[in-house]
Coordinates of C-alpha atoms and ligand atoms in Angstrom, one line a residue:
M6 CA 211.9 22.8 213.5
P7 CA 213.8 25.9 212.2
I8 CA 211.8 28.3 209.9
K9 CA 212.6 27.7 206.2
I10 CA 211.3 29.1 203.0
L11 CA 209.3 26.4 201.3
P12 CA 210.8 24.8 198.2
P13 CA 209.0 26.2 195.1
E14 CA 207.2 22.9 194.2
I15 CA 205.6 22.8 197.6
A16 CA 204.8 26.5 197.6
S17 CA 203.1 26.2 194.3
Q18 CA 201.2 23.0 195.3
I19 CA 199.8 25.0 198.3
A20 CA 198.9 27.9 196.0
A21 CA 197.4 25.4 193.6
G22 CA 195.1 24.2 196.3
E23 CA 193.4 27.6 196.4
V24 CA 193.0 27.9 192.7
V25 CA 192.2 24.3 191.7
E26 CA 189.6 22.8 193.9
R27 CA 188.4 20.3 191.4
P28 CA 188.6 19.5 187.6
A29 CA 186.0 22.2 186.9
S30 CA 188.4 24.8 188.2
V31 CA 190.9 23.8 185.6
V32 CA 188.3 24.1 182.9
K33 CA 187.4 27.5 184.3
E34 CA 190.9 28.9 184.3
L35 CA 191.7 27.6 180.8
L36 CA 188.4 29.0 179.4
E37 CA 189.1 32.4 180.9
N38 CA 192.6 32.4 179.4
A39 CA 191.1 31.5 176.0
L40 CA 188.5 34.3 176.3
D41 CA 191.1 36.8 177.5
A42 CA 193.1 35.8 174.4
G43 CA 190.2 36.9 172.2
A44 CA 189.3 33.4 171.0
T45 CA 186.2 33.1 168.8
H46 CA 186.2 29.3 168.9
I47 CA 186.9 27.2 172.0
A48 CA 186.9 23.4 172.0
I49 CA 187.0 21.6 175.4
T50 CA 187.7 18.0 175.6
V51 CA 187.2 16.2 178.9
E52 CA 187.8 12.5 179.8
G53 CA 187.2 10.7 183.1
A54 CA 185.4 13.6 184.7
G55 CA 188.4 15.8 184.1
K56 CA 190.8 13.7 186.1
R57 CA 192.1 11.8 183.1
L58 CA 192.1 14.8 180.7
V59 CA 191.1 18.4 180.3
E60 CA 192.1 19.9 177.0
V61 CA 191.2 23.4 175.9
A62 CA 192.0 24.6 172.4
D63 CA 191.4 28.1 171.2
D64 CA 192.0 30.3 168.2
G65 CA 193.1 33.3 170.3
C66 CA 196.2 35.5 170.1
G67 CA 198.6 32.7 171.2
I68 CA 201.8 33.0 173.3
P69 CA 205.2 33.8 171.7
A70 CA 207.5 30.8 172.0
D71 CA 210.1 32.6 174.2
E72 CA 207.4 33.6 176.7
L73 CA 206.0 30.1 177.2
P74 CA 208.3 29.2 180.1
V75 CA 207.5 32.5 181.8
A76 CA 203.7 32.0 181.3
L77 CA 204.2 28.8 183.4
S78 CA 205.9 30.4 186.4
R79 CA 203.9 31.7 189.3
H80 CA 202.8 35.3 189.4
S81 CA 203.4 35.8 185.7
T82 CA 200.8 37.6 183.7
S83 CA 200.5 39.8 180.6
K84 CA 197.3 41.4 182.1
L85 CA 198.6 43.6 184.8
S86 CA 201.8 45.6 185.1
R87 CA 201.2 48.2 187.7
A88 CA 199.6 47.9 191.1
E89 CA 197.0 50.5 190.1
D90 CA 195.9 48.2 187.3
L91 CA 194.4 46.0 189.9
F92 CA 191.6 48.5 190.4
S93 CA 190.6 48.6 186.7
I94 CA 190.6 45.0 185.6
V95 CA 189.0 44.3 182.3
T96 CA 190.3 40.8 181.7
L97 CA 189.0 37.6 183.4
G98 CA 192.5 36.6 184.6
F99 CA 195.0 38.9 186.4
R100 CA 196.5 36.8 189.2
G101 CA 199.1 35.0 187.0
E102 CA 198.6 31.9 189.0
A103 CA 196.5 29.5 187.0
L104 CA 198.9 27.9 184.6
A105 CA 201.6 27.5 187.2
S106 CA 199.2 26.0 189.6
I107 CA 197.7 23.6 187.2
A108 CA 201.0 22.6 185.9
S109 CA 202.3 21.8 189.4
I110 CA 199.6 19.2 190.0
S111 CA 199.3 17.5 186.6
R112 CA 201.0 16.3 183.5
F113 CA 200.7 19.5 181.5
T114 CA 201.4 20.4 177.8
I115 CA 201.0 23.8 176.3
T116 CA 201.2 24.3 172.5
S117 CA 200.9 27.8 171.1
R118 CA 201.5 30.0 168.1
T119 CA 201.0 33.7 167.6
S120 CA 199.7 35.0 164.3
G121 CA 203.0 36.7 163.5
A122 CA 205.1 33.5 164.1
E123 CA 206.0 31.0 161.3
S124 CA 205.5 28.1 163.6
G125 CA 204.5 27.3 167.1
A126 CA 206.1 25.9 170.2
K127 CA 205.4 23.2 172.7
L128 CA 206.3 22.8 176.3
R129 CA 205.7 19.9 178.6
V130 CA 205.6 20.2 182.4
E131 CA 205.3 17.4 184.8
G132 CA 204.5 18.1 188.4
G133 CA 205.8 21.6 188.0
R134 CA 209.1 20.6 186.3
L135 CA 209.6 22.3 183.0
G136 CA 210.6 20.1 180.0
E137 CA 212.4 21.3 176.8
L138 CA 210.8 23.9 174.5
E139 CA 210.1 22.3 171.1
G140 CA 209.2 23.9 167.8
I141 CA 206.1 22.5 166.2
G142 CA 203.8 23.3 163.2
V143 CA 200.3 24.3 164.6
P144 CA 197.5 26.7 163.7
V145 CA 197.4 30.1 165.4
G146 CA 196.1 29.8 169.0
T147 CA 196.7 27.8 172.1
V148 CA 196.1 24.2 173.2
V149 CA 196.5 23.4 176.9
R150 CA 196.4 19.7 177.7
V151 CA 196.1 18.7 181.4
E152 CA 196.4 15.0 182.1
D153 CA 196.2 13.1 185.3
L154 CA 195.1 16.0 187.4
F155 CA 196.2 15.6 191.1
Y156 CA 198.4 12.6 190.2
N157 CA 201.0 13.9 192.7
V158 CA 198.6 15.1 195.3
P159 CA 196.5 11.9 195.8
A160 CA 194.8 13.4 198.9
R161 CA 193.0 15.9 196.7
L162 CA 191.6 13.1 194.5
K163 CA 190.0 11.6 197.6
F164 CA 188.1 14.8 198.2
L165 CA 186.5 14.9 194.8
K166 CA 182.8 14.1 194.5
S167 CA 181.5 11.3 192.3
D168 CA 182.4 11.4 188.6
R169 CA 178.8 12.2 187.8
T170 CA 178.9 15.3 190.0
E171 CA 182.3 16.5 188.7
K172 CA 181.0 16.0 185.1
I173 CA 177.9 18.0 185.8
Q174 CA 180.0 20.8 187.4
I175 CA 182.0 21.0 184.2
D176 CA 178.9 21.0 182.0
K177 CA 177.3 23.8 184.0
L178 CA 180.4 25.8 184.0
V179 CA 181.0 25.7 180.3
T180 CA 177.3 26.4 179.7
R181 CA 177.5 29.5 181.9
Y182 CA 180.4 30.9 179.9
A183 CA 178.7 30.0 176.7
I184 CA 175.8 32.1 177.8
A185 CA 178.0 35.0 178.8
Y186 CA 179.8 34.9 175.5
P187 CA 177.3 34.1 172.9
A188 CA 179.5 35.4 170.1
V189 CA 182.1 32.7 170.9
R190 CA 181.7 29.2 169.5
F191 CA 181.9 26.7 172.3
H192 CA 182.2 23.0 172.0
L193 CA 182.4 20.7 175.1
Q194 CA 183.0 17.0 174.7
Q195 CA 183.0 14.7 177.7
D196 CA 184.1 11.1 177.1
Q197 CA 183.5 11.5 173.3
R198 CA 180.0 12.8 173.8
S199 CA 179.1 16.4 172.7
V200 CA 177.6 18.0 175.7
V201 CA 177.6 21.7 174.9
Q202 CA 177.7 23.2 171.5
T203 CA 177.0 26.7 170.5
N204 CA 177.3 28.3 167.1
G205 CA 178.7 31.7 168.2
S206 CA 175.7 33.4 166.5
G207 CA 175.4 35.8 169.4
D208 CA 171.9 34.5 170.2
Y209 CA 171.5 34.3 174.0
R210 CA 168.4 32.1 173.8
E211 CA 170.2 29.3 172.2
A212 CA 172.8 29.2 175.0
L213 CA 170.0 29.6 177.5
A214 CA 168.4 26.4 176.2
A215 CA 171.6 24.6 177.0
L216 CA 171.4 25.7 180.6
F217 CA 167.7 25.4 181.4
G218 CA 166.3 23.2 178.6
L219 CA 164.4 24.4 175.6
D220 CA 161.0 24.6 177.3
V221 CA 162.1 26.9 180.1
A222 CA 164.4 28.9 177.9
R223 CA 161.5 29.8 175.7
Q224 CA 159.6 31.1 178.6
M225 CA 162.4 33.2 180.2
L226 CA 161.7 36.9 180.3
E227 CA 164.2 39.4 179.1
V228 CA 165.5 42.0 181.5
Y229 CA 167.1 45.2 180.3
A230 CA 167.9 48.3 182.3
Q231 CA 170.6 50.9 182.0
E232 CA 171.0 53.6 184.5
D233 CA 174.0 55.8 184.5
E234 CA 176.9 53.5 184.5
L235 CA 175.0 50.4 185.7
G236 CA 173.7 48.0 183.1
I237 CA 171.5 45.0 184.0
R238 CA 170.5 42.6 181.3
G239 CA 169.7 39.0 181.0
F240 CA 166.8 36.6 181.5
I241 CA 164.6 35.6 184.5
S242 CA 162.0 33.0 184.9
P243 CA 158.4 34.0 184.8
T244 CA 156.4 33.5 188.0
S245 CA 154.9 30.3 186.5
V246 CA 158.3 28.6 186.5
S247 CA 160.3 28.1 189.7
R248 CA 162.8 25.8 191.4
S249 CA 163.0 24.5 195.0
N250 CA 166.5 26.0 195.4
R251 CA 168.7 28.9 194.3
G252 CA 170.9 26.7 192.2
D253 CA 169.7 28.2 188.9
I254 CA 170.4 31.8 189.7
H255 CA 173.5 32.9 187.7
F256 CA 175.1 36.3 188.0
F257 CA 177.9 37.7 185.8
V258 CA 179.7 40.9 186.6
N259 CA 181.5 42.3 183.6
G260 CA 181.4 38.9 182.0
R261 CA 182.7 37.1 185.0
P262 CA 180.5 34.5 186.7
V263 CA 180.3 35.3 190.4
R264 CA 178.7 33.9 193.5
D265 CA 177.2 36.6 195.6
I266 CA 174.6 36.0 198.2
A267 CA 173.5 39.6 198.2
L268 CA 172.9 39.7 194.5
T269 CA 170.9 36.5 194.7
T270 CA 168.9 37.9 197.6
A271 CA 168.1 41.0 195.7
L272 CA 166.7 38.9 192.9
V273 CA 164.7 36.6 195.1
Q274 CA 163.2 39.5 196.9
A275 CA 162.0 41.0 193.7
Y276 CA 159.8 37.9 193.3
R277 CA 158.4 38.2 196.8
T278 CA 154.7 37.4 196.9
M279 CA 154.8 36.2 193.3
L280 CA 156.2 32.8 194.1
M281 CA 155.0 30.4 196.6
V282 CA 157.0 30.2 199.8
G283 CA 160.0 27.9 199.4
R284 CA 160.2 28.4 195.6
F285 CA 163.0 30.3 193.8
P286 CA 163.4 31.9 190.4
M287 CA 165.9 31.0 187.7
A288 CA 168.0 33.7 186.2
V289 CA 170.9 34.6 184.2
L290 CA 171.8 38.2 184.8
F291 CA 174.7 40.2 183.5
L292 CA 175.7 43.3 185.3
D293 CA 177.9 45.8 183.6
V294 CA 179.6 48.2 185.9
P295 CA 182.8 50.4 185.4
A296 CA 185.9 48.3 186.1
Q297 CA 186.8 50.8 188.9
A298 CA 183.5 50.2 190.7
V299 CA 184.1 46.6 191.5
D300 CA 187.0 44.8 193.2
V301 CA 187.5 41.4 191.7
N302 CA 190.6 40.5 193.7
V303 CA 188.8 39.1 196.7
H304 CA 189.2 35.4 196.3
P305 CA 191.8 33.1 194.6
T306 CA 189.1 31.6 192.4
K307 CA 187.9 35.1 191.4
A308 CA 184.3 33.9 192.0
E309 CA 183.5 36.6 194.5
V310 CA 183.5 40.4 193.9
R311 CA 183.0 43.4 196.0
F312 CA 181.1 46.5 194.8
K313 CA 181.9 50.0 195.7
Q314 CA 178.2 51.0 195.8
S315 CA 176.5 47.7 196.6
S316 CA 173.2 49.1 197.7
R317 CA 172.7 50.9 194.3
I318 CA 173.4 47.6 192.5
F319 CA 170.9 45.7 194.7
T320 CA 168.1 48.2 194.2
G321 CA 169.0 48.4 190.5
I322 CA 168.5 44.6 190.3
Q323 CA 165.3 44.7 192.2
S324 CA 163.7 47.3 190.2
A325 CA 164.8 45.9 186.8
V326 CA 163.6 42.4 187.8
R327 CA 160.4 43.7 189.2
R328 CA 159.7 45.7 186.1
A329 CA 160.2 42.8 183.8
L330 CA 158.0 40.6 186.0
L331 CA 155.2 43.1 186.2
A332 CA 155.3 43.6 182.4
H333 CA 155.0 39.9 181.7
T334 CA 152.9 38.1 184.3
P335 CA 150.1 36.7 182.2
V336 CA 146.6 35.9 183.4
P337 CA 146.4 32.1 183.3
E338 CA 144.2 30.9 180.5
L339 CA 141.7 28.1 180.8
G340 CA 142.6 24.8 179.3
E341 CA 146.0 25.0 177.6
S342 CA 144.8 22.4 175.1
L343 CA 142.0 24.6 174.0
R344 CA 144.3 27.4 173.0
W345 CA 144.3 28.1 169.3
T346 CA 145.8 31.5 169.2
S347 CA 149.1 31.9 167.5
P348 CA 151.9 33.2 169.7
E349 CA 151.8 36.6 168.0
T350 CA 148.3 37.4 169.1
K351 CA 148.6 37.5 172.9
D352 CA 145.0 37.6 174.0
D353 CA 145.8 39.2 177.4
R354 CA 147.8 42.1 176.0
P355 CA 145.3 45.0 176.2
F356 CA 144.2 43.9 179.7
T357 CA 147.8 43.4 180.9
A358 CA 148.9 46.6 179.4
S359 CA 146.2 48.7 181.0
L360 CA 146.7 47.4 184.4
W361 CA 150.4 48.1 184.2
G362 CA 149.8 51.4 182.6
R363 CA 148.3 52.6 185.8
E364 CA 151.3 51.5 187.8
A365 CA 153.7 52.9 185.3
T366 CA 152.2 56.4 185.3
E367 CA 152.2 56.6 189.1
E368 CA 155.5 55.2 190.1
N369 CA 157.9 55.3 187.2
R370 CA 156.7 58.2 185.2
D371 CA 160.0 59.1 183.8
E372 CA 161.5 55.7 183.1
P373 CA 161.5 55.0 179.4
Q374 CA 161.7 51.3 179.7
Q375 CA 158.4 51.1 181.4
S376 CA 156.5 52.4 178.3
G377 CA 157.7 49.3 176.4
E378 CA 155.5 47.1 174.3
G379 CA 151.8 47.5 174.7
I380 CA 151.8 50.0 177.4
G381 CA 152.1 53.0 175.1
Q382 CA 148.8 52.1 173.4
I383 CA 146.6 52.4 176.4
T384 CA 143.7 54.8 176.4
G385 CA 140.9 55.5 178.8
L386 CA 142.5 54.5 182.0
E387 CA 139.6 56.0 183.9
T388 CA 137.0 53.6 182.6
P389 CA 136.6 50.5 184.8
L390 CA 138.6 47.7 183.3
L391 CA 136.4 44.9 184.7
R392 CA 132.6 45.0 184.6
L393 CA 131.1 42.8 187.4
V394 CA 128.7 40.2 186.2
G395 CA 128.2 38.3 189.4
Q396 CA 129.3 35.7 191.9
V397 CA 129.3 31.9 191.4
A398 CA 129.5 29.3 194.1
T399 CA 130.0 32.1 196.6
T400 CA 133.6 31.8 195.8
Y401 CA 134.3 33.3 192.3
L402 CA 133.5 36.6 190.8
I403 CA 132.7 36.8 187.1
A404 CA 133.6 39.9 185.2
E405 CA 133.8 41.1 181.7
G406 CA 137.0 42.6 180.6
P407 CA 138.4 44.2 177.5
D408 CA 138.9 40.8 175.9
G409 CA 136.4 38.3 177.2
L410 CA 135.6 36.8 180.5
Y411 CA 137.5 36.8 183.8
L412 CA 136.9 34.5 186.7
I413 CA 138.3 35.9 189.9
D414 CA 139.0 34.0 193.1
Q415 CA 137.5 36.3 195.7
H416 CA 139.8 35.1 198.5
A417 CA 143.0 35.3 196.5
A418 CA 142.0 38.7 195.1
H419 CA 141.2 40.1 198.5
E420 CA 144.4 38.8 199.9
R421 CA 146.3 40.6 197.2
V422 CA 144.3 43.8 197.8
L423 CA 144.9 43.8 201.5
F424 CA 148.5 43.0 201.1
E425 CA 149.2 45.9 198.7
K426 CA 147.2 48.3 200.8
F427 CA 149.3 47.3 203.8
M428 CA 152.5 47.5 202.0
G429 CA 151.5 50.9 200.6
Q430 CA 150.8 52.2 204.1
R431 CA 154.2 51.1 205.3
S432 CA 156.0 54.2 204.1
Q433 CA 154.1 56.2 206.7
E434 CA 152.8 55.2 210.1
I435 CA 150.3 52.4 209.6
P436 CA 146.9 53.4 210.9
S437 CA 145.7 51.3 213.8
Q438 CA 142.3 50.9 215.5
V439 CA 142.3 50.7 219.3
L440 CA 140.1 47.9 220.6
L441 CA 137.3 48.9 222.9
Q442 CA 138.6 46.5 225.4
P443 CA 142.2 45.1 225.4
I444 CA 142.2 41.4 224.8
T445 CA 144.5 38.8 226.5
V446 CA 145.8 36.0 224.3
E447 CA 147.4 33.0 225.8
V448 CA 149.8 30.9 223.9
S449 CA 152.3 28.0 224.5
A450 CA 155.7 28.7 225.8
G451 CA 157.3 28.0 222.4
D452 CA 154.8 30.2 220.6
A453 CA 155.3 32.9 223.2
R454 CA 159.0 33.0 222.3
L455 CA 158.2 33.3 218.6
L456 CA 155.7 36.1 219.2
E457 CA 158.1 37.8 221.5
E458 CA 160.6 38.0 218.7
Q459 CA 158.0 39.5 216.4
L460 CA 156.7 42.1 218.8
P461 CA 158.8 45.0 217.3
A462 CA 157.7 44.1 213.8
L463 CA 154.1 43.8 214.9
N464 CA 154.1 47.1 216.6
R465 CA 155.6 48.7 213.5
L466 CA 152.7 47.3 211.5
G467 CA 149.9 48.9 213.4
F468 CA 149.4 46.3 216.1
A469 CA 149.7 47.2 219.7
V470 CA 150.7 44.1 221.4
E471 CA 152.7 43.6 224.7
S472 CA 153.8 40.8 226.9
F473 CA 151.4 40.1 229.7
G474 CA 153.1 37.6 231.9
P475 CA 154.4 34.2 230.9
G476 CA 152.7 32.9 227.8
A477 CA 150.3 35.8 227.7
F478 CA 150.0 38.9 225.5
L479 CA 147.7 41.9 225.6
V480 CA 146.4 43.2 222.3
R481 CA 145.3 46.8 222.5
A482 CA 145.0 47.7 218.9
L483 CA 145.0 46.2 215.4
P484 CA 145.9 47.7 212.1
S485 CA 142.9 49.5 210.7
L486 CA 142.9 47.5 207.5
I487 CA 142.1 44.3 209.5
S488 CA 140.3 45.9 212.4
N489 CA 137.3 43.6 212.2
M490 CA 139.5 40.5 212.5
D491 CA 139.5 38.5 215.7
P492 CA 142.6 39.5 217.6
V493 CA 143.2 36.0 218.9
A494 CA 143.1 34.6 215.3
A495 CA 145.4 37.4 214.2
L496 CA 148.1 36.5 216.7
Q497 CA 147.6 32.8 216.3
V498 CA 148.2 32.8 212.5
L499 CA 151.6 34.4 213.1
V500 CA 152.9 31.7 215.4
E501 CA 151.3 28.9 213.4
D502 CA 152.9 29.9 210.2
F503 CA 156.3 30.8 211.7
E504 CA 156.5 27.3 213.1
E505 CA 156.3 25.8 209.7
D506 CA 159.3 27.3 208.1
E507 CA 162.4 28.8 209.7
A508 CA 161.9 32.3 211.2
P509 CA 162.9 34.9 208.6
L510 CA 165.2 37.7 209.2
G511 CA 165.2 41.5 209.4
S512 CA 163.0 43.4 207.0
E513 CA 161.6 40.1 205.6
V514 CA 159.7 39.6 208.8
E515 CA 157.3 42.5 208.1
S516 CA 156.3 41.5 204.7
I517 CA 155.8 37.9 205.8
V518 CA 153.7 39.0 208.7
I519 CA 151.7 41.1 206.4
A520 CA 151.1 38.3 203.9
R521 CA 150.0 36.0 206.6
V522 CA 147.7 38.3 208.4
C523 CA 146.2 39.3 205.0
K524 CA 145.6 35.7 204.2
R525 CA 143.7 35.2 207.4
A526 CA 141.8 38.5 207.2
A527 CA 140.7 38.1 203.5
V528 CA 137.2 37.1 202.6
K529 CA 136.9 33.4 202.4
A530 CA 135.7 31.1 199.7
G531 CA 132.0 30.3 200.4
Q532 CA 131.4 33.8 201.9
S533 CA 128.6 35.6 200.1
L534 CA 129.4 39.2 199.2
S535 CA 127.0 42.0 198.4
T536 CA 127.1 43.4 194.9
E537 CA 128.7 46.5 196.3
E538 CA 131.4 44.4 198.0
Q539 CA 132.0 42.5 194.8
R540 CA 132.3 45.7 192.8
A541 CA 134.6 47.3 195.4
L542 CA 136.8 44.2 195.4
L543 CA 137.2 44.3 191.6
E544 CA 138.1 48.0 191.7
D545 CA 140.6 47.4 194.4
L546 CA 142.2 44.6 192.5
E547 CA 142.5 46.7 189.3
A548 CA 144.4 49.2 191.4
C549 CA 146.9 46.7 192.5
A550 CA 150.5 46.7 191.2
A551 CA 150.5 42.9 190.8
P552 CA 146.8 42.0 190.5
R553 CA 147.3 38.6 189.0
T554 CA 148.7 36.6 191.9
C555 CA 147.9 36.5 195.6
P556 CA 150.9 37.3 197.9
H557 CA 151.7 33.6 198.0
G558 CA 151.9 33.3 194.3
R559 CA 148.6 31.6 193.4
P560 CA 146.6 33.2 190.5
T561 CA 143.8 35.5 191.4
M562 CA 142.1 35.3 188.0
I563 CA 141.6 33.1 185.0
H564 CA 140.9 34.6 181.6
L565 CA 138.6 33.1 178.9
S566 CA 139.3 35.2 175.8
V567 CA 136.6 36.1 173.3
D568 CA 138.7 34.2 170.8
L569 CA 138.6 31.1 172.9
L570 CA 134.9 31.4 173.5
E571 CA 134.3 31.8 169.7
R572 CA 136.3 28.8 168.9
Q573 CA 134.6 26.7 171.6
F574 CA 131.2 27.7 170.2
G575 CA 132.3 26.8 166.7
R576 CA 131.9 30.4 165.5
K577 CA 135.4 30.6 164.1
G578 CA 138.5 28.6 163.3
A579 CA 138.8 24.8 163.8
R580 CA 136.3 23.2 161.4
Ligands
ADP620 P1 196.5 35.2 184.2 O1 195.4 34.7 183.3 O2 196.0 35.5 185.5 O3 197.3 36.2 183.6 P2 197.6 32.5 183.8 O4 198.5 31.7 184.6 O5 196.2 32.0 183.6 O6 197.5 34.0 184.5 O7 198.2 32.8 182.4 C1 199.5 33.4 182.4 C2 199.7 34.2 181.1 O8 199.8 33.3 180.0 C3 198.5 35.1 180.7 O9 198.6 36.3 181.3 C4 198.6 35.1 179.2 O10 199.5 36.1 178.8 C5 199.2 33.8 178.8 N1 198.1 32.9 178.4 C6 197.6 31.8 179.1 N2 196.7 31.2 178.4 C7 196.6 31.7 177.2 C8 195.9 31.5 176.0 N3 195.0 30.5 175.9 N4 196.1 32.3 174.9 C9 197.0 33.3 175.0 N5 197.7 33.6 176.1 C10 197.6 32.8 177.2
MG621 MG1 194.3 33.0 183.6

C-alpha cells in the first residue's frame, strides 16, 4: 500500500486510545479540566460504569462560545503557548488532547458559559463530527456529557474489566482528587447512588475517610516537612495498620496524582523493620516542588512524572515519613476494652517523648519539626527511663517506667537492639571476629546458589565466608556482634528465610540479612538472664531509635499505665 496521511477521524481515534483507556480516564480528564478552570463545585454523574454516561458539571470559568469548536479540536489548549511553557506547567492539563479524544469515541455534548457572557452555548459532537453551535441559557461554568463511550470502537469495549471494577476505579479516582483538593466540593453519583461527597471545607481528614474508611482515617499520621523548595505533606498509616499490597499508596506531585515506583519504594523503605514482611503501608502524600523541577510531559495520561533531582526527593520522603513514624509509634496498651483514658490524655506521651528525645538530639539536632509535640518538654534524659523489676516466665522483663508498668518481650527487644547496633555499624567497617578454626558448612545445591548470591553482602556485613567446593562454604569470621552464634546456624538461617520469599534486590539484601541473623542470634524466650543481662538489655533498648517494635514489626513492649492500674483496682473512675 502507498503511504498516506491518516484521515483526521482515524488519527484522533488512535490518539484517543492513548488518553482514554477506560471510563475512569474520561472522568479524570474532565475533572482535571474543571479543576484547571478554578471550579469550587464539581458534580460527576456516572451511569453504567461510565460506558452509558459520564457527566461532569463545574462552576469554573467557562469557555467563550466562539472558542467551543476550537476546544474540541486536537492539540488545542489555553494552558500553553510557547514551547518553554512545557517546563513550567502549573495546570493539570496542557496537552490539548482530552476533549478531542473523548469526543472522537463517544456521543459528546459540551455546554458552557463564561461569567462575562449573557448566555451560554452548546455543542454536540458525535464520533468526532461537530454539530451546530446553539445558544442556551445556563449558569456560569461547564457541563461535559459523554454518552456511549467507545460506541464506535467496539474492540475497546471488549477490553474493559467488569462493571464492578470500572466503577471502583472511578470511585477511587474521584476520591483521590477530592483528597488533593479539599477546598473543592465534590459529588459523585453512580447509577443514582451518591458515592463520594465532600463539603469543600478544606478538611483533609474528611476526604481521607472516603478513601480509607473512617476507622483507618482517624488513625492516619500526619506528615509535614518543608526543606528548601521541597514540601512533603499528607498522611501515612501507623505501623499498626497495614495492607497486603501497595494499592493504597497515593502520591500527588503538585496536585497531580502520579504513579511512581521509586516514590512508593521510598515510602515502603521508611517502614522497613516496622511492618511485618509482606505488609505495606497506606499513604496519601503530596509533594510540592517547583514546576521547573519536574517534567510532567512523560506519558499521554500524565500519570507519570520525572524529577530533576530524584534522589533528593526520595531521601526527603524517607526522612519525613520516618520522622512521623518515630514520633507516633505507640506502646501497645493491654486490653483495649479496659481503656478509660480520654483521647486527650495520651498515657504513653512522656515515655514516648523521652525515647524520641534522645534520637532527636543526636541525629536531627537542627531540624525544627523534630521538636514537635511532647518532645520539647523532656527533662533528665540521663536518668534511666526503665527501672528493672525482674523477669517472668524466663521470657518477659518487667520494668517500671515514668507512667506505670512495662512488660518487655526479651527476644523481640534483643532482636531490635542487635539490629540497630548492626545498622549503626554499617557506616564504617563492621567489626568481625575471626574464628579459632574455620568451619565448613555444607548445604544443598539450591541453597548453595542462594548463598553464593549473598556472599558479597555477607562479607560486607562482617562475615568472612567463601566457596569451598560444590555445596560447601568455609566460614572464617563472624560479625563481632554475633560472634558467639553457631556459624552453621548463622548461614542456615539465611538460606531458609530466602527460600520463603523472593530474593530481595540491591541494598535491601543487607538489611534483610541483618534482620534475619539478629532474629536467630537474639536471646530466646525461655532463656534465663542474669540481673545484669536484663538491665543491660533494657538500657540498650532505651537507646534504640525505634524501641517499640522488633525488626519484623512485632511489639517489644506492652504498657500498663498507672491510670489503668488505678482503675482496675477501683481506686479511681468507673464506679
Ligand atoms: P488541556 O486540558 O490539555 O488544555 P483539553 O482538551 O482537556 O486540553 O481542553 C482543551 C481546552 O478547553 C482547555 O485548554 C481549556 O481552555 C478548555 N476547557 C476544557 N474543559 C474546560 C472546563 N471545564 N472549563 C473551562 N475550560 C475548559
Ligand atoms: Mg484537559
